Amino acid sequence: MSQAKFDTTCSAQMTEPLPGTAKTGKLFIALEHQLGWSHDIFDGGVWGAEITGRLEAWLSERGGALQLIRKPGRIGQQPCDGVNVYIAHCESVDGSEVFLEHRMVADVEDLMTLDIRLGQPTEGATRLDHPLFLICTHGKRDRCCAVKGRPLAAAMHNLYPEVVWETSHSKGHRFAPASVLLPWNYSFGRLSAVDAKGVIEDAQQGIVHAEGCRGRGIYTPQGQAAELAVRRQADTWGVDDVARVDVDGTTAVVALYDGPSDRDKVVEYEVALEKITTEGVVSSCGDAPGPKKGWAAVEVTRR
């Protein structure tokens, strides 16, 4: 009896919905690292067990998420004196803005001497007025990110060298090319070069690009699905248009500001959510297809 054949390339499956799959986090630190990225940047293969342990504790104390970044091509793998670090404050805290900072550090141990806190300016850092677009090219984690991510990162870096970097695993290699837009922490998947260009150009104008958007990672998966459903129904895509997202089980309330010039009034939408299962999902290249659970918005009602 012959065994059924199946495609074990994870990003070949296109039926799983994108909304609700973004990597969660409110404080993102993107550190340039030109040397090798191991399968997991925290498995000890990048810096060794002792430094990795201290780094994990340092990040945990701040509620931070770390991405390793590099420039595309050979230049991105050549060691140099001093590396770039970007700090994305992805959520407003006590009325503060969402903002992105940059500074140079000597290495990862120098990074850990900085007192980085969500919503607070970092000593010695410069606030940037442009976004950061990180495209996953972490081939040791999954080959789809190398095959699909590297060409896209190279093409976009040529157009927007200050904005685009290769990055380590950013969750969702089955949606390769996978990417993250900072400082807002919106994740994207299955982007063509045209849409990747659209993500960057829209972000520079303060707009969230709808195509390929997986959600904003400051929210839970339920909140991500709810926010995108409300944005689509209201056709509202300004990066600052959402006042809040509250989730209670299978119900979410998404509040939008009532127009770009009025931040004192909001319009609320109630979103009914349900758990969904997509069959035949290959989670990582080489795995057998299986079910993948997620969340979907099934009804949006303006209050």
PDB file of C-alpha atoms in Angstrom:
ATOM      1  CA  MET A   1       0.000   0.000   0.000  1.00  0.00           C
ATOM      2  CA  SER A   2       1.576   3.262  -1.086  1.00  0.00           C
ATOM      3  CA  GLN A   3       1.883   6.163   1.320  1.00  0.00           C
ATOM      4  CA  ALA A   4       0.354   9.514   0.386  1.00  0.00           C
ATOM      5  CA  LYS A   5       2.901  12.141  -0.546  1.00  0.00           C
ATOM      6  CA  PHE A   6       2.745  15.640   0.829  1.00  0.00           C
ATOM      7  CA  ASP A   7       4.703  18.861   0.442  1.00  0.00           C
ATOM      8  CA  THR A   8       6.804  19.406   3.565  1.00  0.00           C
ATOM      9  CA  THR A   9       7.778  22.953   2.575  1.00  0.00           C
ATOM     10  CA  CYS A  10       6.075  24.948   5.332  1.00  0.00           C
ATOM     11  CA  SER A  11       5.306  28.115   3.365  1.00  0.00           C
ATOM     12  CA  ALA A  12       3.743  26.171   0.462  1.00  0.00           C
ATOM     13  CA  GLN A  13       0.463  25.899   2.423  1.00  0.00           C
ATOM     14  CA  MET A  14      -1.554  29.077   1.831  1.00  0.00           C
ATOM     15  CA  THR A  15      -4.893  28.338   3.507  1.00  0.00           C
ATOM     16  CA  GLU A  16      -4.105  29.332   7.106  1.00  0.00           C
ATOM     17  CA  PRO A  17      -5.472  32.832   7.835  1.00  0.00           C
ATOM     18  CA  LEU A  18      -2.862  35.494   8.623  1.00  0.00           C
ATOM     19  CA  PRO A  19      -4.713  37.591  11.256  1.00  0.00           C
ATOM     20  CA  GLY A  20      -3.861  36.724  14.846  1.00  0.00           C
ATOM     21  CA  THR A  21      -0.413  35.224  14.162  1.00  0.00           C
ATOM     22  CA  ALA A  22       1.941  38.130  14.979  1.00  0.00           C
ATOM     23  CA  LYS A  23       4.828  37.760  17.393  1.00  0.00           C
ATOM     24  CA  THR A  24       3.812  39.343  20.686  1.00  0.00           C
ATOM     25  CA  GLY A  25       5.927  41.974  22.424  1.00  0.00           C
ATOM     26  CA  LYS A  26       5.840  45.613  23.481  1.00  0.00           C
ATOM     27  CA  LEU A  27       9.575  46.370  23.717  1.00  0.00           C
ATOM     28  CA  PHE A  28      11.728  45.167  20.813  1.00  0.00           C
ATOM     29  CA  ILE A  29      15.510  45.379  20.717  1.00  0.00           C
ATOM     30  CA  ALA A  30      17.174  44.747  17.352  1.00  0.00           C
ATOM     31  CA  LEU A  31      20.919  44.116  17.734  1.00  0.00           C
ATOM     32  CA  GLU A  32      23.280  43.877  14.776  1.00  0.00           C
ATOM     33  CA  HIS A  33      25.215  40.606  14.815  1.00  0.00           C
ATOM     34  CA  GLN A  34      27.295  39.732  11.772  1.00  0.00           C
ATOM     35  CA  LEU A  35      28.549  36.331  12.916  1.00  0.00           C
ATOM     36  CA  GLY A  36      26.533  33.110  12.785  1.00  0.00           C
ATOM     37  CA  TRP A  37      22.977  32.752  14.038  1.00  0.00           C
ATOM     38  CA  SER A  38      22.381  29.321  15.553  1.00  0.00           C
ATOM     39  CA  HIS A  39      19.035  27.491  15.268  1.00  0.00           C
ATOM     40  CA  ASP A  40      17.762  29.440  18.278  1.00  0.00           C
ATOM     41  CA  ILE A  41      19.655  32.618  19.193  1.00  0.00           C
ATOM     42  CA  PHE A  42      19.225  31.672  22.865  1.00  0.00           C
ATOM     43  CA  ASP A  43      20.523  28.089  22.607  1.00  0.00           C
ATOM     44  CA  GLY A  44      24.085  29.130  23.484  1.00  0.00           C
ATOM     45  CA  GLY A  45      25.390  28.852  19.932  1.00  0.00           C
ATOM     46  CA  VAL A  46      25.686  32.612  19.398  1.00  0.00           C
ATOM     47  CA  TRP A  47      27.366  33.853  22.614  1.00  0.00           C
ATOM     48  CA  GLY A  48      27.829  30.772  24.798  1.00  0.00           C
ATOM     49  CA  ALA A  49      25.800  29.626  27.792  1.00  0.00           C
ATOM     50  CA  GLU A  50      26.993  32.169  30.379  1.00  0.00           C
ATOM     51  CA  ILE A  51      26.361  35.336  28.353  1.00  0.00           C
ATOM     52  CA  THR A  52      23.126  33.912  26.960  1.00  0.00           C
ATOM     53  CA  GLY A  53      21.835  33.248  30.478  1.00  0.00           C
ATOM     54  CA  ARG A  54      22.592  36.798  31.591  1.00  0.00           C
ATOM     55  CA  LEU A  55      21.009  38.189  28.425  1.00  0.00           C
ATOM     56  CA  GLU A  56      17.796  36.223  28.942  1.00  0.00           C
ATOM     57  CA  ALA A  57      17.547  37.487  32.533  1.00  0.00           C
ATOM     58  CA  TRP A  58      18.232  41.073  31.390  1.00  0.00           C
ATOM     59  CA  LEU A  59      15.504  40.873  28.751  1.00  0.00           C
ATOM     60  CA  SER A  60      13.028  39.230  31.107  1.00  0.00           C
ATOM     61  CA  GLU A  61      13.499  41.945  33.709  1.00  0.00           C
ATOM     62  CA  ARG A  62      12.531  44.534  31.066  1.00  0.00           C
ATOM     63  CA  GLY A  63       9.845  42.557  29.267  1.00  0.00           C
ATOM     64  CA  GLY A  64      11.957  42.874  26.124  1.00  0.00           C
ATOM     65  CA  ALA A  65      12.185  40.782  22.949  1.00  0.00           C
ATOM     66  CA  LEU A  66      15.474  40.516  21.059  1.00  0.00           C
ATOM     67  CA  GLN A  67      15.993  40.221  17.313  1.00  0.00           C
ATOM     68  CA  LEU A  68      19.410  39.839  15.731  1.00  0.00           C
ATOM     69  CA  ILE A  69      19.812  41.860  12.542  1.00  0.00           C
ATOM     70  CA  ARG A  70      22.357  42.237   9.763  1.00  0.00           C
ATOM     71  CA  LYS A  71      22.654  43.873   6.377  1.00  0.00           C
ATOM     72  CA  PRO A  72      21.951  41.611   3.377  1.00  0.00           C
ATOM     73  CA  GLY A  73      24.783  39.924   1.514  1.00  0.00           C
ATOM     74  CA  ARG A  74      28.430  39.450   2.438  1.00  0.00           C
ATOM     75  CA  ILE A  75      28.760  42.908   3.951  1.00  0.00           C
ATOM     76  CA  GLY A  76      26.263  41.886   6.611  1.00  0.00           C
ATOM     77  CA  GLN A  77      28.566  39.078   7.772  1.00  0.00           C
ATOM     78  CA  GLN A  78      31.780  41.074   8.111  1.00  0.00           C
ATOM     79  CA  PRO A  79      32.716  41.917  11.723  1.00  0.00           C
ATOM     80  CA  CYS A  80      33.363  45.574  12.554  1.00  0.00           C
ATOM     81  CA  ASP A  81      34.047  47.791  15.551  1.00  0.00           C
ATOM     82  CA  GLY A  82      30.717  48.724  17.057  1.00  0.00           C
ATOM     83  CA  VAL A  83      27.279  47.489  16.053  1.00  0.00           C
ATOM     84  CA  ASN A  84      23.872  49.070  15.591  1.00  0.00           C
ATOM     85  CA  VAL A  85      21.078  48.626  18.098  1.00  0.00           C
ATOM     86  CA  TYR A  86      17.502  49.761  17.547  1.00  0.00           C
ATOM     87  CA  ILE A  87      15.021  50.038  20.408  1.00  0.00           C
ATOM     88  CA  ALA A  88      11.331  49.981  19.523  1.00  0.00           C
ATOM     89  CA  HIS A  89       8.838  51.175  22.131  1.00  0.00           C
ATOM     90  CA  CYS A  90       5.774  49.540  20.583  1.00  0.00           C
ATOM     91  CA  GLU A  91       3.060  50.638  23.023  1.00  0.00           C
ATOM     92  CA  SER A  92       2.115  54.000  24.459  1.00  0.00           C
ATOM     93  CA  VAL A  93       2.851  54.246  28.198  1.00  0.00           C
ATOM     94  CA  ASP A  94       1.296  57.022  30.317  1.00  0.00           C
ATOM     95  CA  GLY A  95       0.628  59.127  27.252  1.00  0.00           C
ATOM     96  CA  SER A  96       4.062  58.562  25.692  1.00  0.00           C
ATOM     97  CA  GLU A  97       4.423  58.038  21.961  1.00  0.00           C
ATOM     98  CA  VAL A  98       5.251  54.862  20.156  1.00  0.00           C
ATOM     99  CA  PHE A  99       8.832  55.529  19.049  1.00  0.00           C
ATOM    100  CA  LEU A 100      12.041  54.061  17.670  1.00  0.00           C
ATOM    101  CA  GLU A 101      15.576  54.773  18.909  1.00  0.00           C
ATOM    102  CA  HIS A 102      19.071  54.043  17.614  1.00  0.00           C
ATOM    103  CA  ARG A 103      22.542  53.978  19.072  1.00  0.00           C
ATOM    104  CA  MET A 104      25.818  52.107  18.719  1.00  0.00           C
ATOM    105  CA  VAL A 105      27.171  49.566  21.184  1.00  0.00           C
ATOM    106  CA  ALA A 106      30.412  47.587  21.287  1.00  0.00           C
ATOM    107  CA  ASP A 107      28.748  44.179  21.647  1.00  0.00           C
ATOM    108  CA  VAL A 108      25.982  42.323  23.471  1.00  0.00           C
ATOM    109  CA  GLU A 109      27.642  42.806  26.860  1.00  0.00           C
ATOM    110  CA  ASP A 110      27.767  46.553  26.233  1.00  0.00           C
ATOM    111  CA  LEU A 111      24.060  46.376  25.374  1.00  0.00           C
ATOM    112  CA  MET A 112      23.318  44.887  28.786  1.00  0.00           C
ATOM    113  CA  THR A 113      24.813  47.922  30.524  1.00  0.00           C
ATOM    114  CA  LEU A 114      21.989  50.101  29.135  1.00  0.00           C
ATOM    115  CA  ASP A 115      18.911  50.812  31.218  1.00  0.00           C
ATOM    116  CA  ILE A 116      16.298  50.215  28.525  1.00  0.00           C
ATOM    117  CA  ARG A 117      12.696  50.621  29.673  1.00  0.00           C
ATOM    118  CA  LEU A 118       9.422  50.680  27.759  1.00  0.00           C
ATOM    119  CA  GLY A 119       8.319  54.249  27.073  1.00  0.00           C
ATOM    120  CA  GLN A 120      11.493  55.837  28.442  1.00  0.00           C
ATOM    121  CA  PRO A 121      14.250  57.419  26.314  1.00  0.00           C
ATOM    122  CA  THR A 122      17.473  55.409  26.321  1.00  0.00           C
ATOM    123  CA  GLU A 123      20.675  57.181  27.343  1.00  0.00           C
ATOM    124  CA  GLY A 124      22.854  57.986  24.337  1.00  0.00           C
ATOM    125  CA  ALA A 125      20.177  56.988  21.810  1.00  0.00           C
ATOM    126  CA  THR A 126      18.778  59.108  18.997  1.00  0.00           C
ATOM    127  CA  ARG A 127      15.075  59.062  18.233  1.00  0.00           C
ATOM    128  CA  LEU A 128      14.374  58.184  14.598  1.00  0.00           C
ATOM    129  CA  ASP A 129      11.663  59.529  12.330  1.00  0.00           C
ATOM    130  CA  HIS A 130      11.563  56.504  10.017  1.00  0.00           C
ATOM    131  CA  PRO A 131      10.324  52.934  10.560  1.00  0.00           C
ATOM    132  CA  LEU A 132      12.350  49.735  10.715  1.00  0.00           C
ATOM    133  CA  PHE A 133      11.337  46.810   8.520  1.00  0.00           C
ATOM    134  CA  LEU A 134      12.868  43.477   9.530  1.00  0.00           C
ATOM    135  CA  ILE A 135      12.651  40.554   7.090  1.00  0.00           C
ATOM    136  CA  CYS A 136      13.364  37.108   8.501  1.00  0.00           C
ATOM    137  CA  THR A 137      16.226  35.311   6.743  1.00  0.00           C
ATOM    138  CA  HIS A 138      17.004  32.812   9.519  1.00  0.00           C
ATOM    139  CA  GLY A 139      17.818  29.792   7.374  1.00  0.00           C
ATOM    140  CA  LYS A 140      19.096  27.658  10.273  1.00  0.00           C
ATOM    141  CA  ARG A 141      15.638  27.973  11.844  1.00  0.00           C
ATOM    142  CA  ASP A 142      13.743  27.182   8.649  1.00  0.00           C
ATOM    143  CA  ARG A 143      14.896  27.057   5.039  1.00  0.00           C
ATOM    144  CA  CYS A 144      11.825  28.953   3.765  1.00  0.00           C
ATOM    145  CA  CYS A 145      13.142  32.083   5.470  1.00  0.00           C
ATOM    146  CA  ALA A 146      16.417  31.797   3.594  1.00  0.00           C
ATOM    147  CA  VAL A 147      14.864  30.926   0.231  1.00  0.00           C
ATOM    148  CA  LYS A 148      12.115  33.556   0.318  1.00  0.00           C
ATOM    149  CA  GLY A 149      13.407  36.077   2.845  1.00  0.00           C
ATOM    150  CA  ARG A 150      16.911  36.782   1.572  1.00  0.00           C
ATOM    151  CA  PRO A 151      15.989  37.886  -1.966  1.00  0.00           C
ATOM    152  CA  LEU A 152      13.238  40.135  -0.619  1.00  0.00           C
ATOM    153  CA  ALA A 153      15.521  41.652   2.035  1.00  0.00           C
ATOM    154  CA  ALA A 154      18.223  42.350  -0.554  1.00  0.00           C
ATOM    155  CA  ALA A 155      15.794  44.001  -2.951  1.00  0.00           C
ATOM    156  CA  MET A 156      14.143  46.149  -0.279  1.00  0.00           C
ATOM    157  CA  HIS A 157      17.473  47.096   1.318  1.00  0.00           C
ATOM    158  CA  ASN A 158      18.649  48.439  -2.034  1.00  0.00           C
ATOM    159  CA  LEU A 159      15.608  50.735  -2.087  1.00  0.00           C
ATOM    160  CA  TYR A 160      15.460  51.623   1.620  1.00  0.00           C
ATOM    161  CA  PRO A 161      18.917  51.045   3.153  1.00  0.00           C
ATOM    162  CA  GLU A 162      18.122  52.862   6.411  1.00  0.00           C
ATOM    163  CA  VAL A 163      14.877  50.983   6.936  1.00  0.00           C
ATOM    164  CA  VAL A 164      15.377  47.335   5.902  1.00  0.00           C
ATOM    165  CA  TRP A 165      17.460  44.681   7.678  1.00  0.00           C
ATOM    166  CA  GLU A 166      17.630  40.913   7.703  1.00  0.00           C
ATOM    167  CA  THR A 167      16.506  39.501  11.032  1.00  0.00           C
ATOM    168  CA  SER A 168      16.567  36.300  13.049  1.00  0.00           C
ATOM    169  CA  HIS A 169      13.448  34.194  13.671  1.00  0.00           C
ATOM    170  CA  SER A 170      10.424  36.440  14.093  1.00  0.00           C
ATOM    171  CA  LYS A 171       7.723  33.739  14.419  1.00  0.00           C
ATOM    172  CA  GLY A 172       5.732  32.411  11.507  1.00  0.00           C
ATOM    173  CA  HIS A 173       8.236  30.999   9.032  1.00  0.00           C
ATOM    174  CA  ARG A 174       5.287  29.119   7.505  1.00  0.00           C
ATOM    175  CA  PHE A 175       4.230  32.572   6.220  1.00  0.00           C
ATOM    176  CA  ALA A 176       7.624  33.259   4.629  1.00  0.00           C
ATOM    177  CA  PRO A 177       8.745  35.774   3.739  1.00  0.00           C
ATOM    178  CA  ALA A 178       7.887  36.840   7.293  1.00  0.00           C
ATOM    179  CA  SER A 179       8.575  40.367   8.502  1.00  0.00           C
ATOM    180  CA  VAL A 180       8.072  42.817  11.362  1.00  0.00           C
ATOM    181  CA  LEU A 181       7.406  46.547  11.131  1.00  0.00           C
ATOM    182  CA  LEU A 182       8.749  48.610  14.033  1.00  0.00           C
ATOM    183  CA  PRO A 183       8.119  50.598  16.167  1.00  0.00           C
ATOM    184  CA  TRP A 184       4.446  49.494  16.028  1.00  0.00           C
ATOM    185  CA  ASN A 185       5.167  45.749  15.991  1.00  0.00           C
ATOM    186  CA  TYR A 186       2.958  44.780  13.083  1.00  0.00           C
ATOM    187  CA  SER A 187       3.839  41.416  11.549  1.00  0.00           C
ATOM    188  CA  PHE A 188       3.406  40.548   7.876  1.00  0.00           C
ATOM    189  CA  GLY A 189       3.517  37.366   5.835  1.00  0.00           C
ATOM    190  CA  ARG A 190       3.474  36.115   2.240  1.00  0.00           C
ATOM    191  CA  LEU A 191       4.488  39.533   0.906  1.00  0.00           C
ATOM    192  CA  SER A 192       5.436  40.074  -2.696  1.00  0.00           C
ATOM    193  CA  ALA A 193       8.132  42.653  -3.457  1.00  0.00           C
ATOM    194  CA  VAL A 194       5.392  45.067  -4.503  1.00  0.00           C
ATOM    195  CA  ASP A 195       3.555  44.690  -1.202  1.00  0.00           C
ATOM    196  CA  ALA A 196       6.768  44.872   0.852  1.00  0.00           C
ATOM    197  CA  LYS A 197       7.476  48.180  -0.857  1.00  0.00           C
ATOM    198  CA  GLY A 198       3.908  49.186  -0.014  1.00  0.00           C
ATOM    199  CA  VAL A 199       4.377  48.312   3.668  1.00  0.00           C
ATOM    200  CA  ILE A 200       7.414  50.605   3.900  1.00  0.00           C
ATOM    201  CA  GLU A 201       5.982  53.492   1.909  1.00  0.00           C
ATOM    202  CA  ASP A 202       2.661  53.361   3.759  1.00  0.00           C
ATOM    203  CA  ALA A 203       4.435  53.254   7.126  1.00  0.00           C
ATOM    204  CA  GLN A 204       6.417  56.342   6.183  1.00  0.00           C
ATOM    205  CA  GLN A 205       3.045  58.060   5.687  1.00  0.00           C
ATOM    206  CA  GLY A 206       1.636  56.755   8.981  1.00  0.00           C
ATOM    207  CA  ILE A 207      -0.514  54.053   7.380  1.00  0.00           C
ATOM    208  CA  VAL A 208      -0.773  50.322   8.086  1.00  0.00           C
ATOM    209  CA  HIS A 209      -0.546  48.319   4.857  1.00  0.00           C
ATOM    210  CA  ALA A 210      -3.516  45.951   4.809  1.00  0.00           C
ATOM    211  CA  GLU A 211      -2.191  43.270   2.436  1.00  0.00           C
ATOM    212  CA  GLY A 212      -0.320  40.516   4.249  1.00  0.00           C
ATOM    213  CA  CYS A 213      -0.875  42.007   7.719  1.00  0.00           C
ATOM    214  CA  ARG A 214      -0.885  39.373  10.464  1.00  0.00           C
ATOM    215  CA  GLY A 215      -1.674  41.717  13.342  1.00  0.00           C
ATOM    216  CA  ARG A 216      -0.103  43.986  15.899  1.00  0.00           C
ATOM    217  CA  GLY A 217       1.961  42.097  18.438  1.00  0.00           C
ATOM    218  CA  ILE A 218       1.152  44.307  21.418  1.00  0.00           C
ATOM    219  CA  TYR A 219      -2.178  42.448  21.508  1.00  0.00           C
ATOM    220  CA  THR A 220      -3.045  38.803  22.141  1.00  0.00           C
ATOM    221  CA  PRO A 221      -3.908  36.671  19.082  1.00  0.00           C
ATOM    222  CA  GLN A 222      -7.608  37.355  19.771  1.00  0.00           C
ATOM    223  CA  GLY A 223      -6.925  41.094  19.956  1.00  0.00           C
ATOM    224  CA  GLN A 224      -4.880  41.020  16.754  1.00  0.00           C
ATOM    225  CA  ALA A 225      -7.697  39.346  14.834  1.00  0.00           C
ATOM    226  CA  ALA A 226     -10.257  41.756  16.287  1.00  0.00           C
ATOM    227  CA  GLU A 227      -8.232  44.884  15.491  1.00  0.00           C
ATOM    228  CA  LEU A 228      -7.727  43.910  11.854  1.00  0.00           C
ATOM    229  CA  ALA A 229     -11.412  42.985  11.434  1.00  0.00           C
ATOM    230  CA  VAL A 230     -12.494  46.401  12.732  1.00  0.00           C
ATOM    231  CA  ARG A 231      -9.933  48.227  10.606  1.00  0.00           C
ATOM    232  CA  ARG A 232     -11.256  46.453   7.514  1.00  0.00           C
ATOM    233  CA  GLN A 233     -14.897  47.153   8.310  1.00  0.00           C
ATOM    234  CA  ALA A 234     -14.258  50.816   9.149  1.00  0.00           C
ATOM    235  CA  ASP A 235     -11.630  51.145   6.400  1.00  0.00           C
ATOM    236  CA  THR A 236      -9.375  52.862   8.911  1.00  0.00           C
ATOM    237  CA  TRP A 237      -5.638  52.231   8.500  1.00  0.00           C
ATOM    238  CA  GLY A 238      -3.805  55.076  10.240  1.00  0.00           C
ATOM    239  CA  VAL A 239      -1.128  53.695  12.575  1.00  0.00           C
ATOM    240  CA  ASP A 240      -2.536  55.753  15.457  1.00  0.00           C
ATOM    241  CA  ASP A 241      -6.253  55.267  14.744  1.00  0.00           C
ATOM    242  CA  VAL A 242      -6.829  52.556  17.384  1.00  0.00           C
ATOM    243  CA  ALA A 243      -7.401  53.852  20.911  1.00  0.00           C
ATOM    244  CA  ARG A 244      -7.580  50.478  22.648  1.00  0.00           C
ATOM    245  CA  VAL A 245      -8.342  46.783  22.230  1.00  0.00           C
ATOM    246  CA  ASP A 246      -9.985  44.904  25.116  1.00  0.00           C
ATOM    247  CA  VAL A 247     -10.515  41.142  24.995  1.00  0.00           C
ATOM    248  CA  ASP A 248     -12.772  39.067  27.246  1.00  0.00           C
ATOM    249  CA  GLY A 249     -12.853  35.464  26.155  1.00  0.00           C
ATOM    250  CA  THR A 250     -14.536  35.250  22.769  1.00  0.00           C
ATOM    251  CA  THR A 251     -15.552  38.923  22.697  1.00  0.00           C
ATOM    252  CA  ALA A 252     -13.382  41.947  21.981  1.00  0.00           C
ATOM    253  CA  VAL A 253     -14.059  45.669  22.032  1.00  0.00           C
ATOM    254  CA  VAL A 254     -11.984  47.793  19.655  1.00  0.00           C
ATOM    255  CA  ALA A 255     -12.153  51.573  20.076  1.00  0.00           C
ATOM    256  CA  LEU A 256     -11.197  53.829  17.171  1.00  0.00           C
ATOM    257  CA  TYR A 257     -10.557  57.529  17.492  1.00  0.00           C
ATOM    258  CA  ASP A 258     -13.424  59.530  16.004  1.00  0.00           C
ATOM    259  CA  GLY A 259     -11.460  61.143  13.198  1.00  0.00           C
ATOM    260  CA  PRO A 260      -7.810  62.200  12.890  1.00  0.00           C
ATOM    261  CA  SER A 261      -8.345  65.574  14.553  1.00  0.00           C
ATOM    262  CA  ASP A 262     -10.484  64.432  17.518  1.00  0.00           C
ATOM    263  CA  ARG A 263      -8.652  62.298  20.049  1.00  0.00           C
ATOM    264  CA  ASP A 264     -11.138  62.899  22.860  1.00  0.00           C
ATOM    265  CA  LYS A 265     -13.932  60.835  21.305  1.00  0.00           C
ATOM    266  CA  VAL A 266     -13.898  57.195  20.283  1.00  0.00           C
ATOM    267  CA  VAL A 267     -16.194  54.887  18.347  1.00  0.00           C
ATOM    268  CA  GLU A 268     -16.460  51.370  19.769  1.00  0.00           C
ATOM    269  CA  TYR A 269     -16.901  48.124  17.861  1.00  0.00           C
ATOM    270  CA  GLU A 270     -17.766  44.780  19.421  1.00  0.00           C
ATOM    271  CA  VAL A 271     -16.152  41.767  17.783  1.00  0.00           C
ATOM    272  CA  ALA A 272     -17.347  38.178  18.171  1.00  0.00           C
ATOM    273  CA  LEU A 273     -14.422  35.760  18.000  1.00  0.00           C
ATOM    274  CA  GLU A 274     -14.177  32.036  17.576  1.00  0.00           C
ATOM    275  CA  LYS A 275     -11.445  29.438  17.731  1.00  0.00           C
ATOM    276  CA  ILE A 276     -10.607  27.953  14.359  1.00  0.00           C
ATOM    277  CA  THR A 277      -8.526  24.999  13.182  1.00  0.00           C
ATOM    278  CA  THR A 278      -6.755  24.900   9.833  1.00  0.00           C
ATOM    279  CA  GLU A 279      -5.927  21.409   8.620  1.00  0.00           C
ATOM    280  CA  GLY A 280      -2.822  20.438   6.675  1.00  0.00           C
ATOM    281  CA  VAL A 281      -0.469  23.069   8.098  1.00  0.00           C
ATOM    282  CA  VAL A 282       3.274  22.309   7.942  1.00  0.00           C
ATOM    283  CA  SER A 283       4.629  24.160  10.975  1.00  0.00           C
ATOM    284  CA  SER A 284       8.281  23.868   9.906  1.00  0.00           C
ATOM    285  CA  CYS A 285       9.909  22.499   6.783  1.00  0.00           C
ATOM    286  CA  GLY A 286      10.133  18.706   6.946  1.00  0.00           C
ATOM    287  CA  ASP A 287       7.269  18.301   9.424  1.00  0.00           C
ATOM    288  CA  ALA A 288       4.189  16.315   8.531  1.00  0.00           C
ATOM    289  CA  PRO A 289       1.047  18.380   7.880  1.00  0.00           C
ATOM    290  CA  GLY A 290      -1.271  18.748  10.844  1.00  0.00           C
ATOM    291  CA  PRO A 291      -3.927  20.954  12.418  1.00  0.00           C
ATOM    292  CA  LYS A 292      -3.109  24.510  13.537  1.00  0.00           C
ATOM    293  CA  LYS A 293      -5.381  26.386  15.923  1.00  0.00           C
ATOM    294  CA  GLY A 294      -6.063  30.096  15.721  1.00  0.00           C
ATOM    295  CA  TRP A 295      -8.650  32.826  16.115  1.00  0.00           C
ATOM    296  CA  ALA A 296     -11.026  34.494  13.694  1.00  0.00           C
ATOM    297  CA  ALA A 297     -13.411  37.427  13.914  1.00  0.00           C
ATOM    298  CA  VAL A 298     -16.879  36.242  12.876  1.00  0.00           C
ATOM    299  CA  GLU A 299     -18.964  39.379  13.453  1.00  0.00           C
ATOM    300  CA  VAL A 300     -18.216  43.084  13.911  1.00  0.00           C
ATOM    301  CA  THR A 301     -20.878  45.384  15.341  1.00  0.00           C
ATOM    302  CA  ARG A 302     -20.612  49.112  15.865  1.00  0.00           C
ATOM    303  CA  ARG A 303     -21.874  50.077  19.310  1.00  0.00           C
TER     304      ARG A 303
END
